[in-house]
Coordinates of C-alpha atoms in Angstrom, one line a residue:
M2 CA 57.7 137.8 -101.7
E3 CA 54.3 136.5 -101.8
A4 CA 53.2 132.7 -101.3
I5 CA 53.5 129.9 -103.9
R6 CA 49.2 128.9 -104.0
T7 CA 49.8 125.6 -105.3
T8 CA 53.7 124.4 -104.7
T9 CA 55.3 123.4 -107.7
M10 CA 58.8 122.4 -108.4
Q11 CA 58.9 125.2 -110.7
G12 CA 57.4 127.4 -108.5
A13 CA 59.8 127.1 -105.6
L14 CA 62.6 127.1 -108.1
D15 CA 61.6 130.9 -109.3
K16 CA 61.1 131.9 -106.0
L17 CA 64.6 131.1 -104.9
I18 CA 66.2 132.3 -108.0
G19 CA 64.0 135.5 -107.5
G20 CA 65.4 135.8 -104.0
G21 CA 62.5 134.8 -102.2
H22 CA 62.4 132.1 -99.3
L23 CA 60.1 129.3 -98.9
T24 CA 57.7 129.0 -96.4
R25 CA 57.6 126.1 -93.9
A26 CA 54.3 124.6 -95.9
E27 CA 55.6 125.2 -99.3
A28 CA 59.4 123.5 -98.6
G29 CA 57.0 120.5 -97.1
D30 CA 55.0 120.6 -100.3
V31 CA 58.6 120.8 -102.4
M32 CA 59.9 118.0 -100.3
R33 CA 57.1 115.8 -100.7
L34 CA 57.0 116.3 -104.9
I35 CA 61.0 114.5 -104.4
M36 CA 59.8 112.1 -101.8
D37 CA 57.0 110.7 -104.4
G38 CA 58.6 110.7 -107.2
A39 CA 57.2 113.7 -108.9
A40 CA 60.6 115.7 -108.7
T41 CA 62.3 115.5 -112.2
P42 CA 66.5 115.0 -111.1
A43 CA 67.2 118.9 -112.5
Q44 CA 64.6 120.5 -110.4
I45 CA 65.8 118.2 -107.6
A46 CA 69.3 119.5 -108.2
G47 CA 68.0 123.1 -109.1
V48 CA 66.0 123.7 -105.9
A49 CA 68.9 121.9 -103.8
T50 CA 71.5 123.8 -104.8
A51 CA 69.3 127.4 -105.0
L52 CA 68.6 126.7 -100.9
R53 CA 72.1 126.6 -100.7
M54 CA 73.2 129.3 -102.5
K55 CA 71.1 131.8 -100.4
G56 CA 71.7 129.8 -97.7
E57 CA 68.3 127.9 -95.9
T58 CA 66.1 129.0 -93.4
I59 CA 65.3 127.8 -90.4
D60 CA 61.5 127.6 -92.0
E61 CA 62.9 126.0 -95.1
I62 CA 64.8 123.0 -93.4
S63 CA 61.8 122.2 -90.5
G64 CA 59.7 122.1 -93.6
F65 CA 62.5 119.7 -95.4
A66 CA 62.2 117.3 -92.3
E67 CA 59.1 117.7 -91.2
T68 CA 58.2 116.0 -94.3
M69 CA 61.1 113.1 -94.7
R70 CA 59.6 112.7 -91.4
G71 CA 56.2 111.9 -92.2
F72 CA 57.7 108.9 -95.1
S73 CA 59.9 107.7 -92.8
R74 CA 59.1 103.6 -91.1
R75 CA 58.6 104.6 -87.6
V76 CA 60.1 102.7 -84.3
E77 CA 57.5 102.9 -82.0
T78 CA 58.7 103.2 -78.7
V79 CA 58.6 105.8 -75.4
Q80 CA 59.9 109.0 -76.9
E81 CA 61.3 110.5 -73.6
G82 CA 64.9 110.6 -72.8
L83 CA 65.7 108.9 -75.9
L84 CA 69.5 110.2 -77.7
D85 CA 70.2 110.6 -80.9
T86 CA 73.8 111.4 -81.7
C87 CA 75.0 111.7 -85.3
G88 CA 77.0 114.2 -87.9
T89 CA 76.4 115.8 -90.9
G90 CA 79.3 114.4 -92.4
G91 CA 80.9 116.4 -95.9
S92 CA 83.5 117.5 -93.5
G93 CA 86.2 115.9 -96.0
I94 CA 88.3 115.0 -92.9
H95 CA 88.8 111.2 -92.7
K96 CA 88.5 110.8 -88.9
F97 CA 87.0 107.2 -87.4
N98 CA 83.9 106.9 -86.4
I99 CA 83.5 109.1 -83.3
S100 CA 79.4 109.3 -82.5
T101 CA 78.8 105.6 -83.6
A102 CA 81.3 104.6 -80.4
S103 CA 80.0 107.8 -77.9
S104 CA 76.9 106.5 -78.9
I105 CA 77.9 103.2 -77.2
I106 CA 79.4 104.5 -74.3
A107 CA 76.4 106.7 -73.7
A108 CA 74.4 103.3 -73.4
A109 CA 76.9 101.9 -70.9
S110 CA 76.3 105.0 -69.2
G111 CA 72.4 104.5 -68.6
V112 CA 71.4 106.8 -71.7
R113 CA 68.6 105.0 -74.1
V114 CA 70.1 105.0 -77.3
A115 CA 68.3 105.1 -81.2
K116 CA 71.2 105.6 -83.2
H117 CA 70.4 106.0 -86.4
G118 CA 73.1 106.0 -89.4
N119 CA 73.8 105.6 -92.7
R120 CA 77.3 104.2 -94.3
A121 CA 79.9 106.1 -95.4
M122 CA 79.1 110.0 -97.0
S123 CA 82.1 111.7 -96.9
G124 CA 84.8 109.2 -95.4
K125 CA 85.6 105.4 -95.9
A126 CA 83.1 104.6 -93.0
G127 CA 79.8 105.1 -92.0
S128 CA 78.5 103.8 -88.8
A129 CA 76.5 101.2 -90.4
D130 CA 79.8 100.2 -92.0
V131 CA 81.3 100.4 -89.2
L132 CA 78.7 98.8 -87.1
E133 CA 78.1 96.0 -89.7
A134 CA 82.4 95.4 -89.1
L135 CA 81.9 95.0 -85.6
G136 CA 79.3 92.5 -86.2
V137 CA 76.3 93.7 -85.2
S138 CA 73.3 93.2 -87.1
I139 CA 71.9 96.6 -89.1
S140 CA 69.1 95.7 -90.7
L141 CA 66.5 95.8 -88.0
D142 CA 63.2 97.0 -88.8
E143 CA 60.8 98.8 -87.3
R144 CA 59.7 96.2 -84.5
Q145 CA 63.2 94.5 -84.2
A146 CA 64.7 98.0 -83.4
A147 CA 61.6 98.7 -80.6
A148 CA 62.8 95.7 -79.2
C149 CA 65.8 95.8 -79.0
L150 CA 66.2 99.8 -77.5
Q151 CA 63.4 97.9 -75.1
E152 CA 65.5 95.1 -74.1
I153 CA 68.9 96.3 -74.0
G154 CA 68.6 100.2 -73.8
I155 CA 70.3 100.8 -77.4
C156 CA 69.4 99.9 -80.5
F157 CA 70.6 101.0 -84.5
M158 CA 68.3 102.2 -87.3
F159 CA 69.6 101.9 -90.8
A160 CA 68.9 105.0 -92.4
Q161 CA 68.7 103.2 -95.6
L162 CA 65.7 100.8 -94.7
Y163 CA 63.8 103.5 -92.6
H164 CA 63.7 106.3 -95.5
P165 CA 63.0 104.3 -99.0
S166 CA 61.3 107.5 -100.4
L167 CA 64.5 109.2 -100.2
R168 CA 65.9 107.3 -102.6
H169 CA 64.4 109.6 -105.8
A170 CA 66.9 112.5 -104.0
A171 CA 70.3 109.9 -104.3
A172 CA 71.3 110.8 -108.0
P173 CA 71.4 114.7 -107.9
R174 CA 73.5 114.7 -104.2
R175 CA 75.2 112.1 -105.6
E176 CA 76.0 113.6 -109.1
L177 CA 76.3 117.6 -107.4
G178 CA 78.9 116.3 -105.2
V179 CA 78.4 119.7 -102.9
R180 CA 76.8 119.6 -99.8
T181 CA 73.0 120.3 -99.4
I182 CA 70.3 120.3 -97.7
F183 CA 70.0 116.7 -97.8
N184 CA 73.3 116.7 -95.7
M185 CA 71.4 118.2 -93.1
L186 CA 68.1 116.3 -93.1
G187 CA 69.4 112.3 -92.4
P188 CA 70.2 113.8 -88.4
L189 CA 66.9 115.7 -88.6
A190 CA 64.3 112.6 -89.3
N191 CA 65.0 110.2 -86.3
P192 CA 62.7 107.2 -86.6
A193 CA 62.0 106.4 -83.1
G194 CA 61.4 110.3 -82.9
A195 CA 64.9 111.0 -79.8
D196 CA 64.1 114.0 -78.3
R197 CA 67.4 114.6 -76.8
Q198 CA 70.1 114.8 -79.4
L199 CA 74.3 115.5 -80.2
L200 CA 74.5 116.7 -83.8
G201 CA 77.4 117.7 -85.5
L202 CA 77.6 120.0 -88.3
Y203 CA 79.9 121.1 -91.3
D204 CA 79.3 124.7 -91.4
R205 CA 80.3 126.4 -88.1
A206 CA 77.9 129.8 -89.5
R207 CA 74.7 126.9 -88.6
T208 CA 74.7 125.9 -85.8
E209 CA 72.1 128.2 -83.9
T210 CA 70.3 127.6 -87.1
V211 CA 69.9 124.0 -87.2
A212 CA 69.7 124.2 -83.2
S213 CA 66.3 126.4 -83.4
V214 CA 65.1 123.4 -86.2
L215 CA 65.4 121.1 -83.6
H216 CA 63.3 123.2 -81.1
T217 CA 60.7 123.4 -84.2
L218 CA 60.6 119.6 -84.0
G219 CA 60.2 118.9 -81.2
L220 CA 63.1 118.5 -79.7
K221 CA 64.0 119.2 -75.1
R222 CA 67.7 119.4 -75.1
A223 CA 70.0 119.3 -78.0
L224 CA 74.0 120.3 -79.3
V225 CA 74.7 121.2 -82.3
V226 CA 78.6 121.1 -82.4
S227 CA 81.0 121.6 -85.7
S228 CA 85.0 122.8 -84.8
H229 CA 86.8 125.5 -85.6
D230 CA 88.8 122.9 -87.8
G231 CA 86.0 121.7 -89.9
L232 CA 85.1 118.4 -88.0
D233 CA 81.0 117.6 -87.6
E234 CA 82.4 116.7 -83.8
I235 CA 83.4 118.3 -80.4
S236 CA 87.8 118.6 -81.1
I237 CA 90.4 117.7 -79.7
S238 CA 92.8 119.9 -81.9
A239 CA 90.6 122.8 -81.8
A240 CA 88.2 124.9 -80.0
T241 CA 84.1 123.7 -80.8
T242 CA 81.2 126.2 -81.4
V243 CA 78.1 124.5 -79.7
S244 CA 74.9 125.8 -80.5
E245 CA 72.8 123.9 -76.7
L246 CA 68.8 123.7 -77.2
G247 CA 67.9 124.0 -73.2
E248 CA 65.0 122.7 -71.8
D249 CA 63.3 126.4 -71.5
G250 CA 63.5 126.1 -75.8
Q251 CA 66.8 128.5 -75.6
V252 CA 69.9 128.0 -77.7
R253 CA 72.7 129.4 -76.4
T254 CA 76.0 129.3 -78.1
Y255 CA 79.3 129.2 -77.0
D256 CA 83.2 128.0 -77.4
L257 CA 84.2 124.6 -75.6
T258 CA 88.2 123.9 -75.8
P259 CA 89.5 120.2 -75.4
E260 CA 91.5 122.5 -71.9
E261 CA 88.2 122.9 -70.1
M262 CA 86.7 119.4 -70.4
G263 CA 90.4 117.9 -69.3
I264 CA 91.5 116.5 -72.5
R265 CA 95.2 117.4 -73.7
R266 CA 94.8 119.1 -77.6
Q267 CA 96.4 116.8 -80.4
P268 CA 96.7 117.3 -83.9
L269 CA 93.8 116.0 -86.5
S270 CA 96.1 113.5 -87.9
A271 CA 96.1 111.6 -84.3
I272 CA 92.1 110.9 -84.7
Q273 CA 92.6 109.2 -88.9
G274 CA 90.7 106.7 -90.0
G275 CA 90.7 104.3 -92.0
S276 CA 88.1 100.8 -93.2
P277 CA 85.5 99.9 -91.3
E278 CA 87.5 97.1 -90.6
D279 CA 90.9 99.5 -89.1
N280 CA 88.2 101.6 -87.6
A281 CA 86.0 99.1 -85.7
A282 CA 89.6 97.3 -84.5
I283 CA 89.9 101.2 -82.6
I284 CA 87.1 101.2 -81.1
R285 CA 87.7 97.5 -79.5
R286 CA 90.9 99.2 -78.3
I287 CA 89.4 102.0 -76.9
F288 CA 87.0 99.2 -75.2
A289 CA 89.4 96.8 -73.8
G290 CA 92.0 99.6 -72.7
T291 CA 94.3 99.8 -75.1
E292 CA 94.0 102.4 -76.5
D293 CA 94.6 105.4 -74.2
G294 CA 95.6 108.6 -76.7
A295 CA 93.8 110.8 -79.0
Y296 CA 91.1 108.2 -80.4
R297 CA 90.2 107.7 -76.4
D298 CA 90.4 111.1 -75.9
I299 CA 88.1 112.6 -78.4
V300 CA 85.5 109.9 -78.0
L301 CA 85.6 110.5 -74.6
L302 CA 84.5 114.0 -74.7
N303 CA 81.7 112.9 -77.8
A304 CA 80.3 110.7 -75.6
G305 CA 80.4 112.7 -72.3
A306 CA 78.8 115.5 -74.1
C307 CA 76.1 113.0 -75.0
I308 CA 75.9 112.2 -71.4
Y309 CA 75.2 115.8 -70.3
T310 CA 72.4 116.1 -72.9
A311 CA 70.6 113.4 -72.1
G312 CA 70.4 114.3 -68.3
A313 CA 72.7 111.9 -67.0
A314 CA 75.4 114.4 -65.7
L315 CA 74.8 117.8 -64.7
T316 CA 78.2 119.2 -66.4
L317 CA 79.1 118.7 -70.0
Q318 CA 82.9 117.6 -67.0
G319 CA 80.4 115.3 -65.8
G320 CA 79.4 113.7 -68.5
V321 CA 83.7 113.1 -69.3
E322 CA 84.3 112.0 -66.3
A323 CA 80.6 109.1 -66.8
A324 CA 82.4 108.3 -70.3
R325 CA 85.5 107.5 -68.9
H326 CA 84.1 105.4 -66.0
A327 CA 82.0 103.6 -68.6
V328 CA 85.1 102.3 -70.7
D329 CA 87.3 101.8 -67.4
S330 CA 85.1 99.2 -65.7
G331 CA 84.5 97.4 -68.9
A332 CA 80.5 98.8 -69.5
A333 CA 80.7 99.9 -72.7
G334 CA 83.2 97.0 -74.3
A335 CA 80.0 94.9 -72.3
K336 CA 77.2 96.9 -74.1
L337 CA 79.0 96.0 -77.6
E338 CA 78.9 92.6 -76.9
Q339 CA 75.2 92.8 -75.8
L340 CA 74.5 94.7 -78.1
I341 CA 76.0 92.6 -81.2
Q342 CA 74.2 89.8 -79.6
K343 CA 71.1 91.0 -79.0
T344 CA 70.9 92.3 -82.9
G345 CA 72.0 88.4 -84.3
E346 CA 69.4 87.5 -82.7
L347 CA 66.9 89.3 -83.3
S348 CA 67.7 89.4 -87.2
H349 CA 66.9 86.1 -86.7
V350 CA 63.3 86.2 -85.3
S351 CA 60.3 86.8 -88.3

């Protein structure tokens, strides 16, 4: 099917409904219309649904993500070796905030972390919710976030503040109530330009596609993970499909079990989350050394994968050991307190 000469929402819809795929440029144009507020809610919902039904291509996801990045408020920092870890949500499982706890442990292990996240979409508590409950100031602007990263090696960027133009898609996304390309876009648009990433995905069939998108977007190294029991994390209750983007640009896909990582398999019911305050209490218990069950184990698994992805461990197993040391030594708890103090200080500096 021929490229659309001048991309319009109607033209994109016609092409998608006719069985065609958008080029990267066309997808970028569509996202630009959405971000500019030039697309109606019905058009946004129509395009998102049509893409979901046929399956989004690498070019389509890349085009949307590149445009979203272009509209983002940017955190100016040295990008080399900078890690983000987050999930797409949409799993429907109310777990606690695994990637948030993992990011703090990774930072305590010497990894530079630019954590990008939002309030809850599919669970009861998103990363912004639980960090706020822990006492972290989540509303740092670009300059403050850059200073936080520079001074303590970790920052949090609240997605609502950094992607204001995405508000135009909020209503149709909410009203559709199904997973669409918009679930994938947040993790693909880190405002600090992180070049390493652990990305949890709701759809096991799409891990290779998303890993290829990350390569297209310029990431150096990434793990895209989706567990066989439906988590957008590395699971302790089932195998996890991993698509690993290496520094050579190649994507290698394999399955990983908890046992391979030295972790005992436990049921999903053992990692259920609750309110932001409940989840904050779980994280504090892990860091204090008073939680030694499934909550701790799944965090060690995912923090270990962060440390490995950042290049601070040679193997995934080595990453898990580094994560265990960061918790047991008190370094993870100290890093959390440092984050609370520094964000509090910076939020009061104009």
